[in-house]
Amino acid sequence: MQFALDDTTLELHQGDITRLTVDAIVNAANSGLRGGGGVDGAIHRAGGPAIMAECRRIGGCPTGQAVVTGGGDLPARYVIHTVGPIWQGGGRGEPELLRSAYAASLLRAEELDVTSIAFPSISTGVYGYPIALACGIAVGTVIEHVQRGTALQHIIFCLFSAGDYAVYEKHLSNVARNP
Ligand code: ADP
């Protein structure tokens, strides 16, 4: 599914983010940038050791912020590593931190002067953020960013599971109907 917003196309894609040919992919990392399971593990496996070597040099990334490495062996030129919040019931600043993770990743992308970026569903795996709530924040933060003016022409939400894709599809079609 695609949705045109000003000069930018928002797209939903179901599958493995490491396979996408975009300028930058976003990693749902941990604050130590140590790699791990989920999308983080998949990115380091597919991208090879150069990404971890750069992560070690950077040292870490606080929750809600984002840092950049090269893409190693990935089709993407850059990986933007951001750290989403661990869900603790919603009253511990999780929504603001998740919004900040998306916003910080978009700012890094603007600094890199790239035109295409793909996001996984940050925090909704091991970190336990409910997908329906996280989806609203992800889409809302991206739309606000685009409406303020962007060099990004193509922004992909890459959902690994059919269930997550369906949640995003429903949300985005509501937004498209009632902008
Ligand atoms: P977090 O720790 O931020 O919750 P996870 O990696 O555990 O991060 O999960 C985030 C999302 O990434 C989940 O929806 C998971 O299904 C998804 N995911 C896992 N592997 C991939 C992949 N290769 N490409 C895209 N998304 C993935």
Coordinates of N, CA, C and O and ligand atoms in Angstrom, one line a residue:
M1 N 0.8 -1.2 0.0 CA 0.0 0.0 0.0 C 0.9 1.3 0.0 O 1.9 1.3 0.7
Q2 N 0.5 2.3 -0.8 CA 1.2 3.5 -0.8 C 0.3 4.7 -0.6 O -0.9 4.6 -0.8
F3 N 0.9 5.8 -0.1 CA 0.1 7.0 0.3 C 1.0 8.2 0.0 O 2.1 8.3 0.5
A4 N 0.5 9.1 -0.9 CA 1.2 10.2 -1.3 C 1.0 11.4 -0.3 O -0.2 11.7 0.0
L5 N 2.0 12.0 0.2 CA 1.9 13.1 1.1 C 2.9 14.2 0.6 O 4.1 14.0 0.7
D6 N 2.3 15.3 0.1 CA 3.2 16.3 -0.5 C 4.0 15.6 -1.6 O 3.5 14.9 -2.4
D7 N 5.3 15.8 -1.5 CA 6.2 15.2 -2.6 C 6.8 13.9 -2.1 O 7.7 13.3 -2.8
T8 N 6.3 13.3 -1.0 CA 6.8 12.1 -0.4 C 5.8 11.0 -0.5 O 4.6 11.2 -0.3
T9 N 6.4 9.8 -0.8 CA 5.5 8.6 -0.8 C 5.8 7.8 0.4 O 6.9 7.5 0.7
L10 N 4.7 7.5 1.2 CA 4.8 6.6 2.3 C 4.3 5.2 1.8 O 3.3 5.1 1.1
E11 N 5.1 4.2 2.1 CA 4.8 2.9 1.6 C 4.8 1.8 2.8 O 5.7 1.9 3.6
L12 N 3.9 0.9 2.7 CA 3.9 -0.2 3.6 C 4.5 -1.4 2.9 O 4.2 -1.7 1.7
H13 N 5.4 -2.1 3.5 CA 6.0 -3.3 2.9 C 6.1 -4.4 3.9 O 6.4 -4.2 5.1
Q14 N 5.7 -5.6 3.5 CA 5.8 -6.7 4.5 C 7.0 -7.6 4.1 O 7.2 -8.0 2.9
G15 N 8.0 -7.8 5.0 CA 9.1 -8.6 4.7 C 10.3 -8.2 5.6 O 10.2 -7.6 6.6
D16 N 11.5 -8.6 5.1 CA 12.8 -8.4 5.8 C 13.4 -7.1 5.4 O 13.8 -6.9 4.2
I17 N 13.6 -6.3 6.4 CA 14.2 -4.9 6.1 C 15.6 -5.0 5.5 O 16.0 -4.1 4.8
T18 N 16.3 -6.1 5.8 CA 17.7 -6.1 5.3 C 17.8 -6.3 3.8 O 18.8 -6.2 3.2
R19 N 16.7 -6.7 3.2 CA 16.7 -6.9 1.7 C 16.3 -5.7 0.9 O 16.4 -5.7 -0.3
L20 N 15.9 -4.6 1.6 CA 15.4 -3.4 0.9 C 16.5 -2.6 0.3 O 17.5 -2.3 1.0
T21 N 16.4 -2.2 -0.9 CA 17.3 -1.3 -1.6 C 16.8 0.2 -1.4 O 16.1 0.7 -2.2
V22 N 17.2 0.7 -0.3 CA 16.9 2.1 0.1 C 18.2 2.7 0.5 O 19.2 2.0 0.8
D23 N 18.3 4.1 0.6 CA 19.5 4.7 1.1 C 19.9 4.3 2.5 O 21.0 4.1 2.8
A24 N 18.8 4.3 3.3 CA 19.1 4.1 4.8 C 18.0 3.2 5.3 O 16.8 3.3 5.0
I25 N 18.4 2.2 6.2 CA 17.4 1.5 7.0 C 17.6 1.8 8.4 O 18.8 2.1 8.8
V26 N 16.6 1.8 9.2 CA 16.6 2.0 10.6 C 16.7 0.7 11.4 O 16.0 -0.2 11.0
N27 N 17.5 0.7 12.4 CA 17.7 -0.5 13.2 C 17.0 -0.2 14.6 O 17.3 0.9 15.2
A28 N 16.2 -1.1 15.1 CA 15.7 -1.0 16.5 C 16.8 -1.6 17.4 O 16.8 -2.8 17.6
A29 N 17.7 -0.8 17.8 CA 18.9 -1.3 18.5 C 18.7 -1.2 20.0 O 17.6 -0.7 20.5
N30 N 19.7 -1.7 20.8 CA 19.7 -1.4 22.3 C 20.7 -0.4 22.6 O 21.5 0.0 21.7
S31 N 20.6 0.2 23.8 CA 21.4 1.4 24.1 C 22.9 1.1 24.1 O 23.7 2.0 24.0
G32 N 23.3 -0.2 24.2 CA 24.7 -0.5 24.2 C 25.2 -0.7 22.7 O 26.4 -0.9 22.5
L33 N 24.3 -0.7 21.8 CA 24.6 -1.0 20.4 C 25.3 -2.3 20.2 O 26.2 -2.5 19.4
R34 N 24.9 -3.3 21.1 CA 25.6 -4.6 21.1 C 25.1 -5.6 20.2 O 25.6 -6.7 20.2
G35 N 24.1 -5.3 19.5 CA 23.4 -6.3 18.6 C 22.5 -7.1 19.5 O 22.4 -6.9 20.7
G36 N 21.8 -8.1 18.9 CA 20.9 -8.9 19.7 C 20.0 -9.7 18.8 O 20.4 -10.1 17.8
G37 N 18.8 -9.8 19.3 CA 17.8 -10.6 18.5 C 17.0 -9.7 17.5 O 17.4 -8.6 17.3
G38 N 16.0 -10.3 17.0 CA 15.0 -9.5 16.2 C 15.7 -8.8 15.0 O 16.6 -9.4 14.4
V39 N 15.2 -7.6 14.7 CA 15.7 -6.9 13.5 C 17.1 -6.5 13.7 O 17.9 -6.5 12.7
D40 N 17.6 -6.2 14.9 CA 18.9 -5.9 15.2 C 19.9 -7.0 14.8 O 20.9 -6.8 14.1
G41 N 19.6 -8.3 15.2 CA 20.4 -9.4 14.9 C 20.4 -9.6 13.4 O 21.4 -9.9 12.8
A42 N 19.2 -9.5 12.7 CA 19.1 -9.7 11.3 C 20.0 -8.7 10.5 O 20.7 -9.0 9.6
I43 N 20.0 -7.4 11.0 CA 20.8 -6.4 10.3 C 22.3 -6.7 10.5 O 23.0 -6.6 9.5
H44 N 22.7 -7.1 11.7 CA 24.2 -7.4 11.8 C 24.6 -8.7 11.1 O 25.7 -8.7 10.5
R45 N 23.7 -9.6 11.0 CA 24.0 -10.9 10.3 C 24.1 -10.6 8.8 O 25.1 -11.0 8.1
A46 N 23.2 -9.8 8.3 CA 23.2 -9.5 6.8 C 24.2 -8.5 6.4 O 24.8 -8.5 5.3
G47 N 24.5 -7.6 7.4 CA 25.4 -6.5 7.0 C 26.9 -6.8 7.3 O 27.8 -6.0 6.8
G48 N 27.2 -7.8 8.0 CA 28.6 -8.2 8.3 C 29.2 -7.4 9.4 O 28.6 -6.5 10.0
P49 N 30.5 -7.7 9.7 CA 31.1 -7.2 10.9 C 31.5 -5.7 10.9 O 31.7 -5.1 11.9
A50 N 31.5 -5.1 9.7 CA 31.8 -3.7 9.7 C 30.9 -2.8 10.5 O 31.3 -1.8 11.1
I51 N 29.6 -3.2 10.5 CA 28.6 -2.4 11.2 C 28.9 -2.5 12.7 O 28.9 -1.5 13.4
M52 N 29.2 -3.7 13.2 CA 29.4 -3.8 14.7 C 30.7 -3.1 15.0 O 30.8 -2.5 16.1
A53 N 31.7 -3.1 14.2 CA 33.0 -2.4 14.5 C 32.7 -0.9 14.6 O 33.2 -0.3 15.6
E54 N 31.8 -0.4 13.8 CA 31.5 1.0 13.9 C 30.7 1.3 15.2 O 30.8 2.3 15.9
C55 N 29.7 0.3 15.5 CA 28.9 0.5 16.7 C 29.8 0.5 17.9 O 29.6 1.3 18.9
R56 N 30.8 -0.3 17.9 CA 31.8 -0.4 19.1 C 32.5 1.0 19.2 O 32.7 1.5 20.3
R57 N 32.9 1.5 18.1 CA 33.6 2.8 18.2 C 32.6 3.9 18.7 O 33.0 4.8 19.5
I58 N 31.4 3.9 18.3 CA 30.4 4.9 18.7 C 30.1 4.7 20.2 O 30.0 5.6 21.0
G59 N 30.0 3.4 20.7 CA 29.9 3.1 22.1 C 28.5 2.9 22.6 O 28.3 2.1 23.5
G60 N 27.5 3.7 22.2 CA 26.2 3.5 22.7 C 25.3 4.6 22.2 O 25.7 5.5 21.5
C61 N 24.0 4.5 22.6 CA 23.0 5.5 22.1 C 21.9 5.5 23.1 O 21.3 4.5 23.4
P62 N 21.6 6.6 23.7 CA 20.5 6.7 24.7 C 19.1 6.4 24.1 O 19.0 6.7 22.9
T63 N 18.2 6.0 24.9 CA 16.8 5.7 24.4 C 16.3 7.0 23.8 O 16.4 8.1 24.4
G64 N 15.7 6.9 22.6 CA 15.0 8.1 22.0 C 16.0 8.8 21.1 O 15.6 9.8 20.4
Q65 N 17.2 8.4 21.0 CA 18.2 9.1 20.1 C 18.6 8.1 19.0 O 18.1 7.0 18.9
A66 N 19.5 8.6 18.1 CA 19.8 7.8 16.9 C 21.2 8.1 16.4 O 21.7 9.3 16.5
V67 N 22.0 7.1 16.0 CA 23.3 7.2 15.5 C 23.4 6.5 14.2 O 22.6 5.6 13.9
V68 N 24.5 6.9 13.4 CA 24.6 6.4 12.0 C 25.8 5.5 11.8 O 26.9 5.9 12.3
T69 N 25.7 4.4 11.1 CA 26.9 3.7 10.6 C 26.7 3.4 9.1 O 25.6 3.7 8.6
G70 N 27.7 2.9 8.5 CA 27.6 2.5 7.1 C 26.7 1.2 7.1 O 26.4 0.7 8.1
G71 N 26.4 0.8 5.9 CA 25.5 -0.3 5.7 C 26.3 -1.6 5.5 O 25.6 -2.7 5.3
G72 N 27.6 -1.6 5.6 CA 28.3 -2.9 5.4 C 27.9 -3.6 4.1 O 27.9 -3.0 3.1
D73 N 27.6 -4.8 4.2 CA 27.2 -5.6 3.0 C 25.8 -5.5 2.6 O 25.3 -6.2 1.7
L74 N 25.0 -4.7 3.3 CA 23.6 -4.5 3.0 C 23.4 -3.7 1.7 O 24.3 -2.9 1.3
P75 N 22.3 -3.9 1.0 CA 22.0 -3.0 -0.1 C 21.9 -1.5 0.3 O 22.2 -0.6 -0.5
A76 N 21.5 -1.3 1.6 CA 21.3 0.1 2.1 C 22.7 0.7 2.3 O 23.6 0.0 2.8
R77 N 22.9 2.0 2.0 CA 24.2 2.6 2.2 C 24.5 2.9 3.7 O 25.6 2.9 4.2
Y78 N 23.4 3.2 4.4 CA 23.5 3.6 5.9 C 22.6 2.8 6.7 O 21.5 2.4 6.3
V79 N 23.0 2.6 8.0 CA 22.1 2.1 9.0 C 22.0 3.2 10.1 O 23.0 3.7 10.6
I80 N 20.7 3.6 10.3 CA 20.5 4.5 11.4 C 20.0 3.7 12.6 O 18.9 3.1 12.6
H81 N 20.8 3.7 13.7 CA 20.5 2.8 14.8 C 19.8 3.7 15.8 O 20.3 4.7 16.3
T82 N 18.5 3.4 16.2 CA 17.8 4.1 17.2 C 17.4 3.2 18.3 O 17.3 2.0 18.1
V83 N 17.1 3.7 19.5 CA 16.7 2.9 20.6 C 15.4 3.3 21.1 O 15.2 4.5 21.5
G84 N 14.4 2.4 20.9 CA 13.1 2.7 21.4 C 12.9 2.3 22.8 O 13.8 1.7 23.4
P85 N 11.9 2.8 23.5 CA 11.7 2.4 24.9 C 11.2 1.0 25.1 O 10.5 0.4 24.2
I86 N 11.5 0.5 26.3 CA 10.9 -0.8 26.7 C 9.5 -0.4 27.3 O 9.4 0.5 28.1
W87 N 8.5 -1.2 26.8 CA 7.1 -0.9 27.3 C 7.0 -1.3 28.8 O 7.3 -2.4 29.2
Q88 N 6.6 -0.3 29.6 CA 6.4 -0.6 31.0 C 5.0 -0.2 31.5 O 4.8 0.2 32.6
G89 N 4.0 -0.3 30.5 CA 2.6 0.1 30.9 C 2.2 1.4 30.3 O 1.0 1.7 30.3
G90 N 3.1 2.2 29.8 CA 2.7 3.4 29.1 C 2.9 4.7 29.9 O 2.8 5.8 29.3
G91 N 3.1 4.6 31.2 CA 3.2 5.7 32.1 C 4.6 6.2 32.4 O 4.8 7.0 33.2
R92 N 5.6 5.6 31.7 CA 7.0 5.9 32.0 C 7.6 6.7 30.9 O 8.8 6.5 30.6
G93 N 6.8 7.5 30.2 CA 7.4 8.3 29.1 C 7.6 7.5 27.8 O 8.2 8.0 26.8
E94 N 7.0 6.3 27.7 CA 7.2 5.5 26.5 C 6.7 6.2 25.2 O 7.5 6.2 24.2
P95 N 5.5 6.8 25.2 CA 5.1 7.4 23.9 C 6.1 8.5 23.5 O 6.4 8.6 22.3
E96 N 6.5 9.4 24.4 CA 7.4 10.5 24.0 C 8.8 9.9 23.5 O 9.4 10.4 22.6
L97 N 9.2 8.8 24.2 CA 10.5 8.2 23.8 C 10.4 7.5 22.4 O 11.3 7.6 21.6
L98 N 9.3 6.9 22.1 CA 9.1 6.3 20.8 C 9.0 7.3 19.7 O 9.7 7.2 18.7
R99 N 8.3 8.4 20.0 CA 8.2 9.5 19.1 C 9.6 10.1 18.8 O 10.0 10.3 17.7
S100 N 10.3 10.2 19.9 CA 11.7 10.8 19.7 C 12.6 9.8 18.9 O 13.4 10.3 18.1
A101 N 12.4 8.5 19.1 CA 13.3 7.6 18.3 C 13.0 7.8 16.8 O 13.9 7.8 16.0
Y102 N 11.7 7.9 16.4 CA 11.4 8.1 15.0 C 11.9 9.5 14.5 O 12.5 9.6 13.5
A103 N 11.7 10.5 15.3 CA 12.0 11.9 14.9 C 13.6 12.0 14.8 O 14.1 12.6 13.9
A104 N 14.3 11.4 15.8 CA 15.8 11.5 15.7 C 16.3 10.7 14.5 O 17.2 11.2 13.8
S105 N 15.7 9.6 14.1 CA 16.1 8.9 12.9 C 15.9 9.7 11.7 O 16.7 9.7 10.8
L106 N 14.7 10.4 11.6 CA 14.4 11.2 10.5 C 15.4 12.4 10.4 O 15.9 12.7 9.3
L107 N 15.8 13.0 11.5 CA 16.8 14.1 11.5 C 18.1 13.6 11.0 O 18.8 14.2 10.2
R108 N 18.6 12.4 11.5 CA 19.8 11.8 10.9 C 19.7 11.6 9.4 O 20.7 11.9 8.7
A109 N 18.6 11.1 9.0 CA 18.5 10.9 7.5 C 18.6 12.2 6.7 O 19.2 12.3 5.7
E110 N 18.0 13.3 7.3 CA 18.1 14.6 6.6 C 19.5 15.0 6.6 O 20.0 15.6 5.5
E111 N 20.3 14.8 7.6 CA 21.7 15.2 7.7 C 22.5 14.4 6.7 O 23.5 14.9 6.1
L112 N 22.1 13.2 6.4 CA 22.8 12.3 5.4 C 22.5 12.7 4.0 O 23.1 12.2 3.1
D113 N 21.5 13.5 3.8 CA 21.0 13.9 2.5 C 20.5 12.8 1.7 O 20.8 12.7 0.4
V114 N 19.9 11.8 2.3 CA 19.3 10.7 1.6 C 17.9 11.0 1.1 O 17.3 11.9 1.6
T115 N 17.4 10.2 0.2 CA 16.0 10.4 -0.3 C 15.1 9.2 0.1 O 13.9 9.3 -0.1
S116 N 15.7 8.1 0.5 CA 14.8 7.0 0.8 C 15.2 6.3 2.1 O 16.4 6.2 2.4
I117 N 14.2 5.9 2.9 CA 14.5 5.3 4.2 C 13.5 4.3 4.6 O 12.3 4.4 4.1
A118 N 13.9 3.2 5.3 CA 12.9 2.2 5.7 C 13.0 2.0 7.2 O 14.1 1.9 7.8
F119 N 11.8 2.0 7.9 CA 11.7 1.8 9.3 C 11.2 0.4 9.6 O 10.2 0.0 9.0
P120 N 11.7 -0.3 10.6 CA 11.0 -1.4 11.2 C 10.0 -0.9 12.2 O 9.9 0.3 12.5
S121 N 9.2 -1.8 12.8 CA 8.3 -1.4 13.9 C 9.1 -1.4 15.2 O 9.2 -2.4 15.9
I122 N 9.6 -0.2 15.5 CA 10.5 0.0 16.7 C 9.7 -0.3 18.0 O 8.6 0.1 18.2
S123 N 10.4 -1.1 18.8 CA 9.9 -1.4 20.2 C 8.8 -2.4 20.3 O 8.4 -2.8 21.4
T124 N 8.3 -2.9 19.2 CA 7.1 -3.8 19.3 C 7.4 -5.2 19.3 O 6.5 -6.1 19.3
G125 N 8.7 -5.6 19.3 CA 9.1 -7.0 19.4 C 9.4 -7.3 20.9 O 8.5 -7.2 21.8
V126 N 10.7 -7.6 21.2 CA 11.1 -7.9 22.5 C 10.8 -6.8 23.5 O 10.5 -7.0 24.7
Y127 N 10.8 -5.5 23.1 CA 10.5 -4.4 24.0 C 9.0 -4.2 24.3 O 8.7 -3.4 25.2
G128 N 8.2 -5.0 23.7 CA 6.8 -5.2 24.1 C 5.8 -4.0 23.9 O 4.7 -4.1 24.5
Y129 N 6.1 -3.0 23.1 CA 5.2 -1.9 22.9 C 4.0 -2.4 22.1 O 4.2 -3.0 21.1
P130 N 2.8 -2.2 22.6 CA 1.6 -2.7 21.8 C 1.6 -2.1 20.4 O 1.7 -0.9 20.2
I131 N 1.4 -3.0 19.4 CA 1.6 -2.6 18.0 C 0.6 -1.5 17.6 O 1.0 -0.5 16.9
A132 N -0.6 -1.5 18.1 CA -1.6 -0.5 17.6 C -1.2 0.9 18.1 O -1.4 1.9 17.4
L133 N -0.7 1.0 19.3 CA -0.3 2.2 19.9 C 1.0 2.7 19.2 O 1.1 3.9 18.8
A134 N 1.9 1.8 19.0 CA 3.2 2.2 18.4 C 3.0 2.6 16.9 O 3.7 3.5 16.4
C135 N 2.1 2.0 16.2 CA 1.8 2.3 14.8 C 1.3 3.7 14.7 O 1.8 4.5 13.8
G136 N 0.4 4.2 15.6 CA -0.1 5.5 15.6 C 1.0 6.5 15.8 O 1.1 7.6 15.1
I137 N 2.0 6.2 16.6 CA 3.1 7.1 16.9 C 4.0 7.1 15.7 O 4.5 8.2 15.2
A138 N 4.3 6.0 15.2 CA 5.2 5.9 14.0 C 4.7 6.7 12.8 O 5.4 7.5 12.3
V139 N 3.5 6.4 12.5 CA 2.9 7.1 11.3 C 2.7 8.6 11.6 O 3.0 9.4 10.7
G140 N 2.2 8.9 12.8 CA 2.0 10.3 13.1 C 3.3 11.1 13.1 O 3.4 12.2 12.6
T141 N 4.4 10.6 13.6 CA 5.7 11.3 13.7 C 6.2 11.5 12.3 O 6.7 12.5 11.9
V142 N 6.1 10.5 11.4 CA 6.6 10.6 10.1 C 5.8 11.6 9.3 O 6.3 12.4 8.6
I143 N 4.5 11.6 9.5 CA 3.6 12.6 8.7 C 4.0 14.0 9.2 O 4.1 14.9 8.3
E144 N 4.1 14.2 10.5 CA 4.5 15.6 10.9 C 5.8 16.0 10.4 O 6.0 17.2 10.0
H145 N 6.7 15.1 10.3 CA 8.1 15.4 9.8 C 7.9 15.8 8.3 O 8.5 16.8 7.9
V146 N 7.2 15.0 7.5 CA 7.1 15.3 6.1 C 6.4 16.6 5.9 O 6.8 17.4 5.0
Q147 N 5.4 16.9 6.7 CA 4.6 18.2 6.5 C 5.4 19.4 6.8 O 5.1 20.5 6.4
R148 N 6.5 19.2 7.6 CA 7.4 20.4 7.9 C 8.4 20.6 6.8 O 9.1 21.6 6.8
G149 N 8.4 19.7 5.8 CA 9.3 19.8 4.6 C 10.5 18.9 4.8 O 11.1 18.8 5.8
T150 N 10.7 18.1 3.7 CA 11.7 17.0 3.8 C 12.4 16.8 2.4 O 11.7 17.0 1.4
A151 N 13.6 16.3 2.5 CA 14.3 15.8 1.2 C 13.9 14.4 1.0 O 14.3 13.8 -0.1
L152 N 13.3 13.7 1.9 CA 13.0 12.3 1.8 C 11.8 12.1 0.8 O 10.7 12.7 1.0
Q153 N 12.0 11.4 -0.2 CA 11.0 11.2 -1.3 C 10.2 9.9 -1.0 O 9.1 9.7 -1.5
H154 N 10.8 8.9 -0.3 CA 10.3 7.6 -0.2 C 10.5 7.1 1.2 O 11.7 6.9 1.6
I155 N 9.5 6.9 2.0 CA 9.6 6.4 3.4 C 8.8 5.1 3.5 O 7.6 5.1 3.2
I156 N 9.5 4.1 3.9 CA 8.9 2.7 3.9 C 8.7 2.3 5.4 O 9.7 2.4 6.2
F157 N 7.5 1.8 5.7 CA 7.3 1.1 7.0 C 7.4 -0.4 6.7 O 6.6 -0.9 5.9
C158 N 8.5 -1.0 7.1 CA 8.7 -2.5 6.8 C 8.2 -3.3 8.0 O 8.8 -3.3 9.1
L159 N 7.1 -4.0 7.8 CA 6.5 -4.9 8.8 C 6.9 -6.3 8.5 O 6.7 -6.8 7.4
F160 N 7.3 -7.0 9.6 CA 7.8 -8.4 9.4 C 6.6 -9.3 9.3 O 6.6 -10.3 8.6
S161 N 5.6 -9.1 10.1 CA 4.5 -10.1 10.2 C 3.3 -9.5 9.5 O 3.1 -8.3 9.4
A162 N 2.4 -10.5 9.0 CA 1.2 -10.1 8.3 C 0.3 -9.3 9.3 O -0.4 -8.4 8.9
G163 N 0.3 -9.7 10.6 CA -0.6 -9.1 11.6 C -0.2 -7.6 11.8 O -1.0 -6.7 11.8
D164 N 1.1 -7.4 11.9 CA 1.6 -6.0 12.0 C 1.3 -5.2 10.8 O 0.9 -4.0 10.8
Y165 N 1.4 -5.8 9.6 CA 1.1 -5.1 8.3 C -0.3 -4.7 8.3 O -0.7 -3.6 7.9
A166 N -1.2 -5.6 8.8 CA -2.7 -5.3 8.8 C -3.0 -4.1 9.7 O -3.8 -3.3 9.3
V167 N -2.3 -4.0 10.8 CA -2.6 -2.9 11.7 C -2.2 -1.6 11.1 O -2.9 -0.6 11.1
Y168 N -1.0 -1.6 10.4 CA -0.5 -0.4 9.7 C -1.5 0.0 8.6 O -1.7 1.1 8.3
E169 N -1.9 -1.1 7.8 CA -2.7 -0.8 6.7 C -4.0 -0.1 7.1 O -4.5 0.8 6.4
K170 N -4.6 -0.6 8.2 CA -5.9 -0.1 8.6 C -5.7 1.4 9.1 O -6.4 2.3 8.7
H171 N -4.6 1.6 9.8 CA -4.3 2.9 10.3 C -4.1 3.9 9.2 O -4.6 5.0 9.1
L172 N -3.2 3.5 8.2 CA -2.9 4.4 7.1 C -4.1 4.7 6.2 O -4.2 5.8 5.7
S173 N -5.0 3.7 6.0 CA -6.1 4.0 5.2 C -7.1 4.9 5.9 O -7.7 5.8 5.2
N174 N -7.2 4.9 7.2 CA -7.9 5.9 7.9 C -7.4 7.3 7.8 O -8.1 8.2 7.5
V175 N -6.0 7.4 7.9 CA -5.3 8.7 7.7 C -5.6 9.2 6.3 O -5.8 10.4 6.1
A176 N -5.5 8.3 5.3 CA -5.7 8.7 3.9 C -7.1 9.2 3.7 O -7.3 10.2 2.9
R177 N -8.1 8.6 4.4 CA -9.5 9.0 4.2 C -9.8 10.3 4.9 O -10.5 11.1 4.5
N178 N -9.2 10.5 6.1 CA -9.4 11.7 6.9 C -8.1 12.4 7.2 O -7.6 12.3 8.3
P179 N -7.5 13.1 6.2 CA -6.2 13.6 6.5 C -6.2 14.8 7.5 O -7.2 15.4 7.7
Ligands
ADP1 P1 12.6 -4.1 19.9 O1 13.6 -4.6 20.8 O2 12.7 -2.6 19.6 O3 11.2 -4.5 20.3 P2 12.7 -6.3 17.9 O4 13.7 -6.5 16.9 O5 12.5 -7.3 18.9 O6 12.9 -4.8 18.5 O7 11.3 -6.1 17.2 C1 10.9 -5.0 16.4 C2 10.1 -5.4 15.2 O8 11.0 -5.9 14.2 C3 9.2 -6.6 15.5 O9 7.9 -6.3 14.9 C4 9.8 -7.7 14.7 O10 8.8 -8.6 14.2 C5 10.5 -7.0 13.6 N1 11.5 -7.7 12.8 C6 12.3 -8.8 13.2 N2 13.1 -9.1 12.2 C7 12.9 -8.2 11.2 C8 13.5 -8.1 9.9 N3 14.5 -8.8 9.4 N4 13.0 -7.1 9.1 C9 12.0 -6.2 9.6 N5 11.5 -6.3 10.8 C10 11.9 -7.3 11.6

